[in-house]
Amino acid sequence: MPSPKATVDRVFHALGDPTRRAIVEKLSERPLSVSQLATPLDITLTAVVQHLQVLEESGLVHTEKVGRVRTCRIETAGLAALEQWIDDRRSLWERRLDRLGDLLAESDESE
Amino acid sequence: MPSPKATVDRVFHALGDPTRRAIVEKLSERPLSVSQLATPLDITLTAVVQHLQVLEESGLVHTEKVGRVRTCRIETAGLAALEQWIDDRRSLWERRLDRLGDLLAESDESE
DNA sequence: TTGTTAGTGAAGTGGCAACTTCAGTATCAG
DNA sequence: CTGATACTGAAGTTGCCACTTCACTAACAA
């Protein structure tokens, strides 16, 4: 299992690019072939394949080739890692607000 | 209100950079001054300020200057936008799996 | 077999953004 | 006042990465 840190790095880097985000958005609706992805994106097939490699390495997309056509679909791992990171941040941040709340409560008592 | 699309673009771009993510991670623990942020990051103060500008424009961080010290803290809007995007993707993706499930159920009935 | 479709691989280019330097301006301490 | 701290702003450099071209192979159709 790769370190979660490295995974999160990859996922954020992957989704940092608007074209790759567009690909993920398309694929959350339905699986598509590489050419089907390329057509509306207005970039070359080669570029799309390069994006797909990044997305696959980051666990956001899974692709499988049957015959001469490569079918791409969303994979859960990537988005899950992303969500985990957000949850971690939020829990740290809320814990801090809780402590702050405690302090305020204490000072209320002493009045 | 800016279009959510533009906001999401900004947030993803902001978090695509590892240094900015490190800043957000630090700030989810506690508010910090610009210099306090810069010290462990091993880059110049100027660079940190530039990152902070990006983070502020994307709604991930709020900063406020009092005296000569600028204090930085996490803001909810950015992470919320991110989470919204993830939820949208997941709901599309699950809806698709549901339809798939319905189809399978139907074919079960007809056996 | 010939042609077409679908994708692969290597190699090069251009632009942007992360970072630096340097020269400033306030703020506060002594 | 002097000096130190905490930033600010402009301007330049550099490396990376998104994208391209072109040459290629594999699958399928006629």
mmCIF file of N, CA and C in Angstrom, chain A:
data_model
loop_
_atom_site.group_PDB
_atom_site.id
_atom_site.type_symbol
_atom_site.label_atom_id
_atom_site.label_comp_id
_atom_site.label_asym_id
_atom_site.label_seq_id
_atom_site.Cartn_x
_atom_site.Cartn_y
_atom_site.Cartn_z
ATOM 1 N N MET A 1 0.863 -1.207 0.000
ATOM 2 C CA MET A 1 0.000 0.000 0.000
ATOM 3 C C MET A 1 0.886 1.239 0.000
ATOM 4 N N PRO A 2 0.677 2.137 -0.956
ATOM 5 C CA PRO A 2 1.478 3.370 -0.990
ATOM 6 C C PRO A 2 1.082 4.253 0.185
ATOM 7 N N SER A 3 1.997 5.113 0.614
ATOM 8 C CA SER A 3 1.680 6.011 1.717
ATOM 9 C C SER A 3 0.500 6.887 1.323
ATOM 10 N N PRO A 4 -0.420 7.110 2.239
ATOM 11 C CA PRO A 4 -1.595 7.931 1.918
ATOM 12 C C PRO A 4 -1.169 9.333 1.476
ATOM 13 N N LYS A 5 -0.101 9.838 2.066
ATOM 14 C CA LYS A 5 0.417 11.151 1.676
ATOM 15 C C LYS A 5 0.686 11.219 0.175
ATOM 16 N N ALA A 6 1.394 10.219 -0.327
ATOM 17 C CA ALA A 6 1.733 10.193 -1.750
ATOM 18 C C ALA A 6 0.475 10.101 -2.600
ATOM 19 N N THR A 7 -0.484 9.306 -2.143
ATOM 20 C CA THR A 7 -1.743 9.162 -2.874
ATOM 21 C C THR A 7 -2.470 10.500 -2.953
ATOM 22 N N VAL A 8 -2.570 11.167 -1.803
ATOM 23 C CA VAL A 8 -3.251 12.460 -1.765
ATOM 24 C C VAL A 8 -2.551 13.445 -2.682
ATOM 25 N N ASP A 9 -1.229 13.452 -2.666
ATOM 26 C CA ASP A 9 -0.466 14.308 -3.575
ATOM 27 C C ASP A 9 -0.892 14.075 -5.017
ATOM 28 N N ARG A 10 -0.936 12.826 -5.399
ATOM 29 C CA ARG A 10 -1.286 12.480 -6.776
ATOM 30 C C ARG A 10 -2.699 12.906 -7.119
ATOM 31 N N VAL A 11 -3.629 12.657 -6.214
ATOM 32 C CA VAL A 11 -5.030 12.985 -6.487
ATOM 33 C C VAL A 11 -5.201 14.498 -6.669
ATOM 34 N N PHE A 12 -4.620 15.266 -5.772
ATOM 35 C CA PHE A 12 -4.769 16.712 -5.877
ATOM 36 C C PHE A 12 -4.089 17.237 -7.136
ATOM 37 N N HIS A 13 -2.930 16.694 -7.437
ATOM 38 C CA HIS A 13 -2.266 17.129 -8.664
ATOM 39 C C HIS A 13 -3.123 16.792 -9.880
ATOM 40 N N ALA A 14 -3.681 15.589 -9.879
ATOM 41 C CA ALA A 14 -4.502 15.151 -11.006
ATOM 42 C C ALA A 14 -5.703 16.080 -11.191
ATOM 43 N N LEU A 15 -6.382 16.404 -10.107
ATOM 44 C CA LEU A 15 -7.601 17.203 -10.213
ATOM 45 C C LEU A 15 -7.307 18.695 -10.314
ATOM 46 N N GLY A 16 -6.054 19.055 -10.153
ATOM 47 C CA GLY A 16 -5.661 20.457 -10.322
ATOM 48 C C GLY A 16 -5.815 20.923 -11.748
ATOM 49 N N ASP A 17 -5.825 19.995 -12.683
ATOM 50 C CA ASP A 17 -5.963 20.353 -14.093
ATOM 51 C C ASP A 17 -7.419 20.308 -14.549
ATOM 52 N N PRO A 18 -7.914 21.395 -15.128
ATOM 53 C CA PRO A 18 -9.323 21.485 -15.519
ATOM 54 C C PRO A 18 -9.736 20.434 -16.540
ATOM 55 N N THR A 19 -8.853 20.096 -17.455
ATOM 56 C CA THR A 19 -9.192 19.081 -18.451
ATOM 57 C C THR A 19 -9.399 17.726 -17.781
ATOM 58 N N ARG A 20 -8.522 17.389 -16.857
ATOM 59 C CA ARG A 20 -8.671 16.111 -16.160
ATOM 60 C C ARG A 20 -9.934 16.114 -15.317
ATOM 61 N N ARG A 21 -10.274 17.268 -14.741
ATOM 62 C CA ARG A 21 -11.500 17.342 -13.963
ATOM 63 C C ARG A 21 -12.693 17.116 -14.881
ATOM 64 N N ALA A 22 -12.639 17.685 -16.071
ATOM 65 C CA ALA A 22 -13.718 17.485 -17.045
ATOM 66 C C ALA A 22 -13.859 16.006 -17.377
ATOM 67 N N ILE A 23 -12.743 15.320 -17.500
ATOM 68 C CA ILE A 23 -12.780 13.885 -17.788
ATOM 69 C C ILE A 23 -13.475 13.141 -16.648
ATOM 70 N N VAL A 24 -13.088 13.455 -15.427
ATOM 71 C CA VAL A 24 -13.712 12.803 -14.269
ATOM 72 C C VAL A 24 -15.208 13.097 -14.233
ATOM 73 N N GLU A 25 -15.568 14.331 -14.570
ATOM 74 C CA GLU A 25 -16.988 14.695 -14.563
ATOM 75 C C GLU A 25 -17.768 13.877 -15.585
ATOM 76 N N LYS A 26 -17.220 13.756 -16.783
ATOM 77 C CA LYS A 26 -17.865 12.937 -17.822
ATOM 78 C C LYS A 26 -18.015 11.497 -17.350
ATOM 79 N N LEU A 27 -16.931 10.984 -16.779
ATOM 80 C CA LEU A 27 -16.917 9.566 -16.423
ATOM 81 C C LEU A 27 -17.795 9.256 -15.221
ATOM 82 N N SER A 28 -18.150 10.285 -14.438
ATOM 83 C CA SER A 28 -19.052 9.959 -13.317
ATOM 84 C C SER A 28 -20.464 9.720 -13.822
ATOM 85 N N GLU A 29 -20.731 10.154 -15.064
ATOM 86 C CA GLU A 29 -22.059 9.877 -15.636
ATOM 87 C C GLU A 29 -22.119 8.482 -16.241
ATOM 88 N N ARG A 30 -21.072 8.169 -17.013
ATOM 89 C CA ARG A 30 -21.050 6.840 -17.631
ATOM 90 C C ARG A 30 -19.644 6.528 -18.146
ATOM 91 N N PRO A 31 -19.307 5.258 -18.275
ATOM 92 C CA PRO A 31 -18.013 4.866 -18.843
ATOM 93 C C PRO A 31 -17.933 5.284 -20.299
ATOM 94 N N LEU A 32 -16.731 5.625 -20.748
ATOM 95 C CA LEU A 32 -16.529 6.095 -22.119
ATOM 96 C C LEU A 32 -15.207 5.567 -22.668
ATOM 97 N N SER A 33 -15.146 5.475 -23.987
ATOM 98 C CA SER A 33 -13.877 5.127 -24.627
ATOM 99 C C SER A 33 -12.999 6.366 -24.708
ATOM 100 N N VAL A 34 -11.735 6.166 -25.025
ATOM 101 C CA VAL A 34 -10.793 7.271 -25.136
ATOM 102 C C VAL A 34 -11.240 8.270 -26.212
ATOM 103 N N SER A 35 -11.679 7.761 -27.353
ATOM 104 C CA SER A 35 -12.097 8.675 -28.423
ATOM 105 C C SER A 35 -13.355 9.437 -28.040
ATOM 106 N N GLN A 36 -14.264 8.761 -27.379
ATOM 107 C CA GLN A 36 -15.473 9.453 -26.917
ATOM 108 C C GLN A 36 -15.132 10.582 -25.959
ATOM 109 N N LEU A 37 -14.117 10.367 -25.158
ATOM 110 C CA LEU A 37 -13.673 11.415 -24.248
ATOM 111 C C LEU A 37 -13.032 12.568 -25.017
ATOM 112 N N ALA A 38 -12.245 12.221 -26.026
ATOM 113 C CA ALA A 38 -11.461 13.226 -26.744
ATOM 114 C C ALA A 38 -12.352 14.176 -27.542
ATOM 115 N N THR A 39 -13.372 13.638 -28.188
ATOM 116 C CA THR A 39 -14.182 14.422 -29.119
ATOM 117 C C THR A 39 -14.620 15.786 -28.580
ATOM 118 N N PRO A 40 -15.345 15.832 -27.452
ATOM 119 C CA PRO A 40 -15.819 17.145 -27.002
ATOM 120 C C PRO A 40 -14.724 17.992 -26.362
ATOM 121 N N LEU A 41 -13.591 17.396 -26.043
ATOM 122 C CA LEU A 41 -12.553 18.128 -25.312
ATOM 123 C C LEU A 41 -11.706 19.014 -26.226
ATOM 124 N N ASP A 42 -11.758 18.713 -27.513
ATOM 125 C CA ASP A 42 -11.043 19.561 -28.451
ATOM 126 C C ASP A 42 -9.521 19.551 -28.230
ATOM 127 N N ILE A 43 -9.008 18.436 -27.808
ATOM 128 C CA ILE A 43 -7.558 18.239 -27.797
ATOM 129 C C ILE A 43 -7.281 16.896 -28.458
ATOM 130 N N THR A 44 -6.020 16.612 -28.760
ATOM 131 C CA THR A 44 -5.694 15.379 -29.484
ATOM 132 C C THR A 44 -5.906 14.152 -28.605
ATOM 133 N N LEU A 45 -6.104 13.033 -29.269
ATOM 134 C CA LEU A 45 -6.223 11.753 -28.590
ATOM 135 C C LEU A 45 -5.031 11.528 -27.675
ATOM 136 N N THR A 46 -3.851 11.826 -28.175
ATOM 137 C CA THR A 46 -2.629 11.615 -27.395
ATOM 138 C C THR A 46 -2.695 12.338 -26.058
ATOM 139 N N ALA A 47 -3.129 13.581 -26.100
ATOM 140 C CA ALA A 47 -3.219 14.365 -24.872
ATOM 141 C C ALA A 47 -4.185 13.713 -23.886
ATOM 142 N N VAL A 48 -5.313 13.241 -24.409
ATOM 143 C CA VAL A 48 -6.292 12.587 -23.542
ATOM 144 C C VAL A 48 -5.692 11.361 -22.875
ATOM 145 N N VAL A 49 -4.964 10.574 -23.662
ATOM 146 C CA VAL A 49 -4.336 9.377 -23.099
ATOM 147 C C VAL A 49 -3.364 9.758 -21.989
ATOM 148 N N GLN A 50 -2.618 10.826 -22.204
ATOM 149 C CA GLN A 50 -1.679 11.278 -21.171
ATOM 150 C C GLN A 50 -2.425 11.668 -19.891
ATOM 151 N N HIS A 51 -3.534 12.365 -20.038
ATOM 152 C CA HIS A 51 -4.340 12.710 -18.870
ATOM 153 C C HIS A 51 -4.842 11.449 -18.178
ATOM 154 N N LEU A 52 -5.270 10.473 -18.984
ATOM 155 C CA LEU A 52 -5.795 9.241 -18.410
ATOM 156 C C LEU A 52 -4.742 8.500 -17.601
ATOM 157 N N GLN A 53 -3.495 8.561 -18.066
ATOM 158 C CA GLN A 53 -2.423 7.912 -17.304
ATOM 159 C C GLN A 53 -2.312 8.526 -15.912
ATOM 160 N N VAL A 54 -2.341 9.861 -15.876
ATOM 161 C CA VAL A 54 -2.261 10.558 -14.593
ATOM 162 C C VAL A 54 -3.441 10.166 -13.702
ATOM 163 N N LEU A 55 -4.624 10.166 -14.299
ATOM 164 C CA LEU A 55 -5.832 9.847 -13.528
ATOM 165 C C LEU A 55 -5.808 8.413 -13.013
ATOM 166 N N GLU A 56 -5.247 7.533 -13.817
ATOM 167 C CA GLU A 56 -5.202 6.129 -13.413
ATOM 168 C C GLU A 56 -4.194 5.933 -12.280
ATOM 169 N N GLU A 57 -3.043 6.594 -12.383
ATOM 170 C CA GLU A 57 -2.018 6.475 -11.331
ATOM 171 C C GLU A 57 -2.507 7.055 -10.003
ATOM 172 N N SER A 58 -3.457 7.969 -10.079
ATOM 173 C CA SER A 58 -3.932 8.591 -8.847
ATOM 174 C C SER A 58 -5.164 7.865 -8.291
ATOM 175 N N GLY A 59 -5.589 6.812 -8.953
ATOM 176 C CA GLY A 59 -6.714 6.027 -8.433
ATOM 177 C C GLY A 59 -8.063 6.672 -8.654
ATOM 178 N N LEU A 60 -8.137 7.587 -9.605
ATOM 179 C CA LEU A 60 -9.411 8.245 -9.869
ATOM 180 C C LEU A 60 -10.173 7.556 -10.990
ATOM 181 N N VAL A 61 -9.437 6.865 -11.842
ATOM 182 C CA VAL A 61 -10.042 6.270 -13.031
ATOM 183 C C VAL A 61 -9.446 4.885 -13.239
ATOM 184 N N HIS A 62 -10.270 3.991 -13.734
ATOM 185 C CA HIS A 62 -9.762 2.680 -14.127
ATOM 186 C C HIS A 62 -10.023 2.496 -15.610
ATOM 187 N N THR A 63 -9.054 1.969 -16.339
ATOM 188 C CA THR A 63 -9.265 1.739 -17.766
ATOM 189 C C THR A 63 -8.933 0.296 -18.096
ATOM 190 N N GLU A 64 -9.601 -0.171 -19.134
ATOM 191 C CA GLU A 64 -9.425 -1.562 -19.529
ATOM 192 C C GLU A 64 -9.582 -1.642 -21.036
ATOM 193 N N LYS A 65 -8.659 -2.337 -21.652
ATOM 194 C CA LYS A 65 -8.689 -2.405 -23.108
ATOM 195 C C LYS A 65 -9.241 -3.746 -23.556
ATOM 196 N N VAL A 66 -10.252 -3.690 -24.406
ATOM 197 C CA VAL A 66 -10.796 -4.915 -24.983
ATOM 198 C C VAL A 66 -10.893 -4.683 -26.487
ATOM 199 N N GLY A 67 -10.288 -5.574 -27.226
ATOM 200 C CA GLY A 67 -10.155 -5.340 -28.658
ATOM 201 C C GLY A 67 -9.249 -4.163 -28.873
ATOM 202 N N ARG A 68 -9.672 -3.207 -29.673
ATOM 203 C CA ARG A 68 -8.830 -2.023 -29.866
ATOM 204 C C ARG A 68 -9.371 -0.822 -29.108
ATOM 205 N N VAL A 69 -10.385 -1.034 -28.317
ATOM 206 C CA VAL A 69 -11.018 0.080 -27.638
ATOM 207 C C VAL A 69 -10.767 0.021 -26.126
ATOM 208 N N ARG A 70 -10.302 1.148 -25.585
ATOM 209 C CA ARG A 70 -10.016 1.237 -24.150
ATOM 210 C C ARG A 70 -11.177 1.945 -23.459
ATOM 211 N N THR A 71 -11.795 1.242 -22.541
ATOM 212 C CA THR A 71 -12.945 1.808 -21.835
ATOM 213 C C THR A 71 -12.509 2.352 -20.471
ATOM 214 N N CYS A 72 -12.978 3.553 -20.171
ATOM 215 C CA CYS A 72 -12.560 4.248 -18.957
ATOM 216 C C CYS A 72 -13.757 4.423 -18.039
ATOM 217 N N ARG A 73 -13.537 4.110 -16.772
ATOM 218 C CA ARG A 73 -14.602 4.359 -15.804
ATOM 219 C C ARG A 73 -14.014 4.927 -14.514
ATOM 220 N N ILE A 74 -14.884 5.562 -13.734
ATOM 221 C CA ILE A 74 -14.496 6.147 -12.448
ATOM 222 C C ILE A 74 -14.108 5.051 -11.473
ATOM 223 N N GLU A 75 -13.108 5.354 -10.650
ATOM 224 C CA GLU A 75 -12.737 4.433 -9.579
ATOM 225 C C GLU A 75 -12.932 5.152 -8.243
ATOM 226 N N THR A 76 -13.306 4.412 -7.215
ATOM 227 C CA THR A 76 -13.666 5.053 -5.944
ATOM 228 C C THR A 76 -12.452 5.548 -5.157
ATOM 229 N N ALA A 77 -11.329 4.828 -5.249
ATOM 230 C CA ALA A 77 -10.189 5.069 -4.355
ATOM 231 C C ALA A 77 -9.763 6.538 -4.332
ATOM 232 N N GLY A 78 -9.647 7.138 -5.506
ATOM 233 C CA GLY A 78 -9.158 8.507 -5.594
ATOM 234 C C GLY A 78 -10.033 9.483 -4.839
ATOM 235 N N LEU A 79 -11.310 9.497 -5.162
ATOM 236 C CA LEU A 79 -12.224 10.419 -4.490
ATOM 237 C C LEU A 79 -12.276 10.143 -2.987
ATOM 238 N N ALA A 80 -12.154 8.883 -2.620
ATOM 239 C CA ALA A 80 -12.178 8.525 -1.200
ATOM 240 C C ALA A 80 -10.983 9.160 -0.483
ATOM 241 N N ALA A 81 -9.804 9.080 -1.099
ATOM 242 C CA ALA A 81 -8.604 9.670 -0.498
ATOM 243 C C ALA A 81 -8.788 11.173 -0.326
ATOM 244 N N LEU A 82 -9.369 11.779 -1.330
ATOM 245 C CA LEU A 82 -9.635 13.215 -1.282
ATOM 246 C C LEU A 82 -10.547 13.552 -0.109
ATOM 247 N N GLU A 83 -11.618 12.799 -0.002
ATOM 248 C CA GLU A 83 -12.593 13.065 1.046
ATOM 249 C C GLU A 83 -11.968 12.866 2.425
ATOM 250 N N GLN A 84 -11.128 11.854 2.526
ATOM 251 C CA GLN A 84 -10.449 11.582 3.788
ATOM 252 C C GLN A 84 -9.624 12.806 4.214
ATOM 253 N N TRP A 85 -8.921 13.367 3.264
ATOM 254 C CA TRP A 85 -8.079 14.534 3.551
ATOM 255 C C TRP A 85 -8.943 15.691 4.065
ATOM 256 N N ILE A 86 -10.055 15.930 3.390
ATOM 257 C CA ILE A 86 -10.950 17.001 3.824
ATOM 258 C C ILE A 86 -11.454 16.743 5.243
ATOM 259 N N ASP A 87 -11.879 15.506 5.498
ATOM 260 C CA ASP A 87 -12.393 15.168 6.822
ATOM 261 C C ASP A 87 -11.331 15.399 7.895
ATOM 262 N N ASP A 88 -10.094 15.014 7.584
ATOM 263 C CA ASP A 88 -9.000 15.208 8.543
ATOM 264 C C ASP A 88 -8.853 16.685 8.880
ATOM 265 N N ARG A 89 -8.842 17.520 7.830
ATOM 266 C CA ARG A 89 -8.686 18.955 8.059
ATOM 267 C C ARG A 89 -9.828 19.465 8.924
ATOM 268 N N ARG A 90 -11.029 19.043 8.572
ATOM 269 C CA ARG A 90 -12.188 19.582 9.261
ATOM 270 C C ARG A 90 -12.199 19.163 10.725
ATOM 271 N N SER A 91 -11.772 17.952 10.994
ATOM 272 C CA SER A 91 -11.821 17.490 12.393
ATOM 273 C C SER A 91 -10.792 18.255 13.224
ATOM 274 N N LEU A 92 -9.631 18.499 12.674
ATOM 275 C CA LEU A 92 -8.627 19.296 13.389
ATOM 276 C C LEU A 92 -9.182 20.677 13.699
ATOM 277 N N TRP A 93 -9.812 21.224 12.694
ATOM 278 C CA TRP A 93 -10.273 22.588 12.761
ATOM 279 C C TRP A 93 -11.428 22.711 13.760
ATOM 280 N N GLU A 94 -12.292 21.714 13.768
ATOM 281 C CA GLU A 94 -13.427 21.739 14.692
ATOM 282 C C GLU A 94 -12.981 21.488 16.127
ATOM 283 N N ARG A 95 -11.971 20.633 16.280
ATOM 284 C CA ARG A 95 -11.445 20.365 17.607
ATOM 285 C C ARG A 95 -10.967 21.680 18.235
ATOM 286 N N ARG A 96 -10.330 22.484 17.384
ATOM 287 C CA ARG A 96 -9.821 23.764 17.853
ATOM 288 C C ARG A 96 -10.980 24.660 18.300
ATOM 289 N N LEU A 97 -12.032 24.710 17.525
ATOM 290 C CA LEU A 97 -13.195 25.525 17.881
ATOM 291 C C LEU A 97 -13.826 25.023 19.169
ATOM 292 N N ASP A 98 -13.800 23.686 19.363
ATOM 293 C CA ASP A 98 -14.358 23.124 20.593
ATOM 294 C C ASP A 98 -13.575 23.634 21.792
ATOM 295 N N ARG A 99 -12.251 23.549 21.689
ATOM 296 C CA ARG A 99 -11.406 24.019 22.801
ATOM 297 C C ARG A 99 -11.693 25.484 23.088
ATOM 298 N N LEU A 100 -11.831 26.236 22.021
ATOM 299 C CA LEU A 100 -12.140 27.656 22.171
ATOM 300 C C LEU A 100 -13.463 27.820 22.911
ATOM 301 N N GLY A 101 -14.448 27.020 22.527
ATOM 302 C CA GLY A 101 -15.744 27.055 23.172
ATOM 303 C C GLY A 101 -15.630 26.749 24.656
ATOM 304 N N ASP A 102 -14.815 25.740 24.980
ATOM 305 C CA ASP A 102 -14.598 25.387 26.387
ATOM 306 C C ASP A 102 -14.059 26.583 27.162
ATOM 307 N N LEU A 103 -13.075 27.233 26.574
ATOM 308 C CA LEU A 103 -12.463 28.379 27.237
ATOM 309 C C LEU A 103 -13.508 29.452 27.522
ATOM 310 N N LEU A 104 -14.326 29.733 26.529
ATOM 311 C CA LEU A 104 -15.359 30.751 26.696
ATOM 312 C C LEU A 104 -16.337 30.337 27.793
ATOM 313 N N ALA A 105 -16.698 29.062 27.823
ATOM 314 C CA ALA A 105 -17.618 28.548 28.824
ATOM 315 C C ALA A 105 -17.024 28.749 30.224
ATOM 316 N N GLU A 106 -15.738 28.407 30.333
ATOM 317 C CA GLU A 106 -15.057 28.578 31.624
ATOM 318 C C GLU A 106 -15.109 30.026 32.091
ATOM 319 N N SER A 107 -14.790 30.930 31.192
ATOM 320 C CA SER A 107 -14.758 32.333 31.600
ATOM 321 C C SER A 107 -16.168 32.825 31.941
ATOM 322 N N ASP A 108 -17.174 32.200 31.353
ATOM 323 C CA ASP A 108 -18.554 32.530 31.719
ATOM 324 C C ASP A 108 -18.812 32.152 33.180
ATOM 325 N N GLU A 109 -18.400 30.911 33.496
ATOM 326 C CA GLU A 109 -18.605 30.413 34.855
ATOM 327 C C GLU A 109 -18.012 31.350 35.908
ATOM 328 N N SER A 110 -16.818 31.845 35.619
ATOM 329 C CA SER A 110 -16.075 32.629 36.612
ATOM 330 C C SER A 110 -16.572 34.073 36.719
ATOM 331 N N GLU A 111 -17.699 34.362 36.108
ATOM 332 C CA GLU A 111 -18.168 35.757 36.159
ATOM 333 C C GLU A 111 -19.174 35.979 37.256
#
